[in-house]
PDB file of C-alpha atoms in Angstrom:
ATOM      1  CA  MET A   1     112.603  82.250  88.777  1.00  0.00           C
ATOM      2  CA  LEU A   2     111.189  80.610  91.876  1.00  0.00           C
ATOM      3  CA  LEU A   3     107.608  80.446  90.796  1.00  0.00           C
ATOM      4  CA  THR A   4     106.444  77.675  88.477  1.00  0.00           C
ATOM      5  CA  SER A   5     103.693  77.726  85.826  1.00  0.00           C
ATOM      6  CA  SER A   6     101.233  75.168  87.414  1.00  0.00           C
ATOM      7  CA  SER A   7      97.626  76.221  87.667  1.00  0.00           C
ATOM      8  CA  SER A   8      97.863  76.556  91.367  1.00  0.00           C
ATOM      9  CA  VAL A   9     101.455  77.505  92.282  1.00  0.00           C
ATOM     10  CA  ASP A  10     102.856  76.241  95.587  1.00  0.00           C
ATOM     11  CA  ALA A  11     105.435  78.911  96.208  1.00  0.00           C
ATOM     12  CA  HIS A  12     106.436  77.617  99.597  1.00  0.00           C
ATOM     13  CA  ASP A  13     109.677  75.964  98.563  1.00  0.00           C
ATOM     14  CA  ALA A  14     110.578  78.892  96.365  1.00  0.00           C
ATOM     15  CA  GLN A  15     110.014  81.503  99.005  1.00  0.00           C
ATOM     16  CA  ASN A  16     112.559  80.011 101.495  1.00  0.00           C
ATOM     17  CA  ASN A  17     115.061  82.241  99.764  1.00  0.00           C
ATOM     18  CA  ASP A  18     113.026  85.568 100.169  1.00  0.00           C
ATOM     19  CA  GLU A  19     113.277  86.408  96.563  1.00  0.00           C
ATOM     20  CA  VAL A  20     113.261  90.058  95.704  1.00  0.00           C
ATOM     21  CA  ILE A  21     111.043  90.917  92.682  1.00  0.00           C
ATOM     22  CA  SER A  22     108.933  93.558  90.935  1.00  0.00           C
ATOM     23  CA  PHE A  23     105.565  93.120  89.226  1.00  0.00           C
ATOM     24  CA  GLN A  24     105.020  94.432  85.705  1.00  0.00           C
ATOM     25  CA  SER A  25     101.540  94.971  84.373  1.00  0.00           C
ATOM     26  CA  TYR A  26     100.514  92.614  81.539  1.00  0.00           C
ATOM     27  CA  ASN A  27      98.439  95.236  79.606  1.00  0.00           C
ATOM     28  CA  PHE A  28     100.460  98.266  80.408  1.00  0.00           C
ATOM     29  CA  SER A  29     104.051  97.065  80.192  1.00  0.00           C
ATOM     30  CA  ASP A  30     105.529 100.414  81.097  1.00  0.00           C
ATOM     31  CA  ARG A  31     103.830 100.218  84.538  1.00  0.00           C
ATOM     32  CA  TYR A  32     104.599  98.367  87.749  1.00  0.00           C
ATOM     33  CA  ILE A  33     102.935  97.577  90.956  1.00  0.00           C
ATOM     34  CA  ARG A  34     104.159 100.132  93.607  1.00  0.00           C
ATOM     35  CA  HIS A  35     103.041 101.684  96.814  1.00  0.00           C
ATOM     36  CA  ARG A  36     102.881 105.479  97.091  1.00  0.00           C
ATOM     37  CA  ASN A  37     101.658 107.148 100.365  1.00  0.00           C
ATOM     38  CA  PHE A  38     100.970 103.626 101.571  1.00  0.00           C
ATOM     39  CA  LEU A  39      98.377 102.896  98.773  1.00  0.00           C
ATOM     40  CA  GLY A  40      98.837 100.534  95.861  1.00  0.00           C
ATOM     41  CA  TYR A  41      99.169 101.895  92.267  1.00  0.00           C
ATOM     42  CA  LEU A  42     100.112 100.838  88.918  1.00  0.00           C
ATOM     43  CA  GLU A  43     102.590 103.475  87.666  1.00  0.00           C
ATOM     44  CA  PRO A  44     105.531 104.039  85.348  1.00  0.00           C
ATOM     45  CA  ILE A  45     108.750 104.025  87.293  1.00  0.00           C
ATOM     46  CA  SER A  46     111.401 106.606  86.593  1.00  0.00           C
ATOM     47  CA  ASP A  47     113.188 107.507  89.820  1.00  0.00           C
ATOM     48  CA  GLU A  48     114.948 105.815  92.732  1.00  0.00           C
ATOM     49  CA  LEU A  49     112.044 106.195  95.074  1.00  0.00           C
ATOM     50  CA  GLY A  50     109.752 104.636  92.565  1.00  0.00           C
ATOM     51  CA  ARG A  51     112.169 101.704  92.053  1.00  0.00           C
ATOM     52  CA  LYS A  52     112.235 101.204  95.801  1.00  0.00           C
ATOM     53  CA  ASP A  53     108.404 101.388  96.046  1.00  0.00           C
ATOM     54  CA  ALA A  54     108.042  98.896  93.230  1.00  0.00           C
ATOM     55  CA  THR A  55     110.390  96.276  94.727  1.00  0.00           C
ATOM     56  CA  TYR A  56     109.198  93.537  97.146  1.00  0.00           C
ATOM     57  CA  LYS A  57     110.510  90.583  99.032  1.00  0.00           C
ATOM     58  CA  LEU A  58     108.430  87.492  98.180  1.00  0.00           C
ATOM     59  CA  VAL A  59     107.975  85.584 101.524  1.00  0.00           C
ATOM     60  CA  PRO A  60     105.786  82.685 102.568  1.00  0.00           C
ATOM     61  CA  GLY A  61     102.201  83.829 103.179  1.00  0.00           C
ATOM     62  CA  LEU A  62     101.713  85.290 106.570  1.00  0.00           C
ATOM     63  CA  ALA A  63      98.473  83.380 107.069  1.00  0.00           C
ATOM     64  CA  ASN A  64      99.283  80.254 104.765  1.00  0.00           C
ATOM     65  CA  SER A  65     102.833  79.351 103.901  1.00  0.00           C
ATOM     66  CA  LYS A  66     101.620  77.713 100.643  1.00  0.00           C
ATOM     67  CA  CYS A  67     100.766  81.253  99.373  1.00  0.00           C
ATOM     68  CA  SER A  68     102.723  84.436  99.259  1.00  0.00           C
ATOM     69  CA  SER A  69     103.069  87.738 101.050  1.00  0.00           C
ATOM     70  CA  PHE A  70     104.898  90.838  99.569  1.00  0.00           C
ATOM     71  CA  GLU A  71     107.144  92.791 101.919  1.00  0.00           C
ATOM     72  CA  SER A  72     108.266  96.236 100.912  1.00  0.00           C
ATOM     73  CA  VAL A  73     112.071  96.576 100.527  1.00  0.00           C
ATOM     74  CA  ASN A  74     112.121 100.226 101.519  1.00  0.00           C
ATOM     75  CA  PHE A  75     109.689  99.671 104.441  1.00  0.00           C
ATOM     76  CA  PRO A  76     110.816  96.410 106.066  1.00  0.00           C
ATOM     77  CA  GLY A  77     108.090  94.842 108.074  1.00  0.00           C
ATOM     78  CA  HIS A  78     105.334  96.473 105.917  1.00  0.00           C
ATOM     79  CA  PHE A  79     103.345  94.260 103.531  1.00  0.00           C
ATOM     80  CA  LEU A  80     100.888  94.793 100.634  1.00  0.00           C
ATOM     81  CA  ARG A  81      97.513  93.971 101.990  1.00  0.00           C
ATOM     82  CA  HIS A  82      93.922  94.706 101.138  1.00  0.00           C
ATOM     83  CA  GLU A  83      91.557  96.741 103.278  1.00  0.00           C
ATOM     84  CA  ASN A  84      88.074  97.428 102.063  1.00  0.00           C
ATOM     85  CA  PHE A  85      89.285  95.810  98.766  1.00  0.00           C
ATOM     86  CA  ARG A  86      91.939  98.508  98.170  1.00  0.00           C
ATOM     87  CA  LEU A  87      95.529  97.438  98.172  1.00  0.00           C
ATOM     88  CA  LYS A  88      97.769  99.298 100.507  1.00  0.00           C
ATOM     89  CA  LEU A  89     101.066  98.914 102.552  1.00  0.00           C
ATOM     90  CA  GLY A  90     100.592  98.181 106.155  1.00  0.00           C
ATOM     91  CA  ARG A  91     102.945  97.453 109.090  1.00  0.00           C
ATOM     92  CA  ARG A  92     102.721  93.843 110.048  1.00  0.00           C
ATOM     93  CA  ILE A  93     100.652  93.216 113.079  1.00  0.00           C
ATOM     94  CA  ASN A  94     100.180  89.640 114.510  1.00  0.00           C
ATOM     95  CA  GLN A  95      96.374  89.600 114.063  1.00  0.00           C
ATOM     96  CA  ALA A  96      94.700  87.078 111.992  1.00  0.00           C
ATOM     97  CA  LEU A  97      92.805  89.547 109.861  1.00  0.00           C
ATOM     98  CA  PHE A  98      95.991  91.495 108.822  1.00  0.00           C
ATOM     99  CA  MET A  99      97.879  88.240 108.036  1.00  0.00           C
ATOM    100  CA  GLU A 100      94.952  86.913 105.849  1.00  0.00           C
ATOM    101  CA  ASP A 101      94.635  90.394 104.080  1.00  0.00           C
ATOM    102  CA  ALA A 102      98.411  90.301 103.262  1.00  0.00           C
ATOM    103  CA  THR A 103      98.359  86.667 101.879  1.00  0.00           C
ATOM    104  CA  PHE A 104      97.743  85.956  98.245  1.00  0.00           C
ATOM    105  CA  CYS A 105      97.824  82.620  96.487  1.00  0.00           C
ATOM    106  CA  THR A 106      99.823  82.726  93.241  1.00  0.00           C
ATOM    107  CA  LYS A 107      97.947  81.320  90.275  1.00  0.00           C
ATOM    108  CA  THR A 108      98.880  80.788  86.643  1.00  0.00           C
ATOM    109  CA  ARG A 109      98.395  83.889  84.691  1.00  0.00           C
ATOM    110  CA  LEU A 110      94.689  84.656  83.939  1.00  0.00           C
ATOM    111  CA  PHE A 111      95.629  86.016  80.498  1.00  0.00           C
ATOM    112  CA  GLY A 112      98.454  85.614  77.900  1.00  0.00           C
ATOM    113  CA  ASP A 113     101.186  83.016  77.392  1.00  0.00           C
ATOM    114  CA  ASN A 114     104.185  84.622  79.178  1.00  0.00           C
ATOM    115  CA  THR A 115     105.423  81.850  81.393  1.00  0.00           C
ATOM    116  CA  SER A 116     106.698  84.487  83.949  1.00  0.00           C
ATOM    117  CA  SER A 117     103.243  86.026  84.346  1.00  0.00           C
ATOM    118  CA  ARG A 118     101.078  85.293  87.350  1.00  0.00           C
ATOM    119  CA  SER A 119      97.791  86.305  88.980  1.00  0.00           C
ATOM    120  CA  PHE A 120      97.305  86.637  92.727  1.00  0.00           C
ATOM    121  CA  GLU A 121      94.209  85.534  94.464  1.00  0.00           C
ATOM    122  CA  SER A 122      93.212  86.850  97.903  1.00  0.00           C
ATOM    123  CA  LEU A 123      93.438  84.166 100.571  1.00  0.00           C
ATOM    124  CA  ASN A 124      90.447  85.397 102.590  1.00  0.00           C
ATOM    125  CA  PHE A 125      88.394  86.493  99.605  1.00  0.00           C
ATOM    126  CA  PRO A 126      88.642  83.507  97.197  1.00  0.00           C
ATOM    127  CA  GLY A 127      87.894  84.412  93.658  1.00  0.00           C
ATOM    128  CA  HIS A 128      89.184  88.011  94.323  1.00  0.00           C
ATOM    129  CA  TYR A 129      92.365  88.837  92.470  1.00  0.00           C
ATOM    130  CA  ILE A 130      94.837  91.749  92.680  1.00  0.00           C
ATOM    131  CA  ARG A 131      93.960  93.875  89.642  1.00  0.00           C
ATOM    132  CA  HIS A 132      94.374  97.460  88.600  1.00  0.00           C
ATOM    133  CA  LYS A 133      91.591  99.772  87.646  1.00  0.00           C
ATOM    134  CA  ASN A 134      92.194 103.444  86.758  1.00  0.00           C
ATOM    135  CA  PHE A 135      95.809 102.476  87.758  1.00  0.00           C
ATOM    136  CA  GLU A 136      94.756 101.887  91.386  1.00  0.00           C
ATOM    137  CA  LEU A 137      95.269  98.443  92.945  1.00  0.00           C
ATOM    138  CA  TRP A 138      92.322  96.489  94.202  1.00  0.00           C
ATOM    139  CA  ILE A 139      91.137  92.984  94.759  1.00  0.00           C
ATOM    140  CA  ASP A 140      88.046  92.177  92.719  1.00  0.00           C
ATOM    141  CA  PRO A 141      86.140  89.026  91.683  1.00  0.00           C
ATOM    142  CA  SER A 142      86.533  88.196  88.039  1.00  0.00           C
ATOM    143  CA  ASP A 143      83.769  89.281  85.760  1.00  0.00           C
ATOM    144  CA  GLY A 144      84.965  86.841  83.143  1.00  0.00           C
ATOM    145  CA  SER A 145      86.020  89.548  80.699  1.00  0.00           C
ATOM    146  CA  ASP A 146      89.426  89.711  78.829  1.00  0.00           C
ATOM    147  CA  LEU A 147      89.885  93.191  80.330  1.00  0.00           C
ATOM    148  CA  PHE A 148      89.639  91.859  83.897  1.00  0.00           C
ATOM    149  CA  ARG A 149      92.026  88.947  83.062  1.00  0.00           C
ATOM    150  CA  LYS A 150      94.654  91.319  81.593  1.00  0.00           C
ATOM    151  CA  ASP A 151      94.213  93.751  84.488  1.00  0.00           C
ATOM    152  CA  ALA A 152      94.864  90.898  86.942  1.00  0.00           C
ATOM    153  CA  THR A 153      97.935  89.439  85.150  1.00  0.00           C
ATOM    154  CA  PHE A 154     101.444  90.588  86.051  1.00  0.00           C
ATOM    155  CA  SER A 155     104.926  89.522  85.009  1.00  0.00           C
ATOM    156  CA  ILE A 156     107.376  88.700  87.727  1.00  0.00           C
ATOM    157  CA  THR A 157     110.537  90.664  86.924  1.00  0.00           C
ATOM    158  CA  THR A 158     114.006  91.178  88.351  1.00  0.00           C
ATOM    159  CA  PRO A 159     113.804  93.784  91.075  1.00  0.00           C
ATOM    160  CA  LEU A 160     113.770  97.468  89.949  1.00  0.00           C
ATOM    161  CA  TYR A 161     115.871  98.218  93.076  1.00  0.00           C
ATOM    162  CA  PRO A 162     118.749  98.113  93.760  1.00  0.00           C
TER     163      PRO A 162
END
């Protein structure tokens, strides 16, 4: 695993290999981060399209190489990014806002003791983490609750595709 378990993970060295990964929910272990119709969801994965949609290339952050960006394997050049706080898949454009919206700083998991779990903080909205609510993916500030910390914790897994 390329990511370490420090409290603020510097994934730059790890990302030079463009590792391919999937993200499993901490509190719904049968669900994974995926894009569907270019929006981010947390869903069970059962078919090939779902496996492709739930697999990402971990690359150095587009706006900060000490952080991470997540490139879709089935839509090369498209990255998970937030827009109006909703996670979506967008085609890379070389504009500062897009690159910041698509950059997340990897943090030690907010909940649990699984050493492969992480949380992902927005670069341009510090204190806002990728989390699921109603199985949609958003960036939100922590409210300090266990539910938020569970919703914002994901296990880094081997890729679901191929």
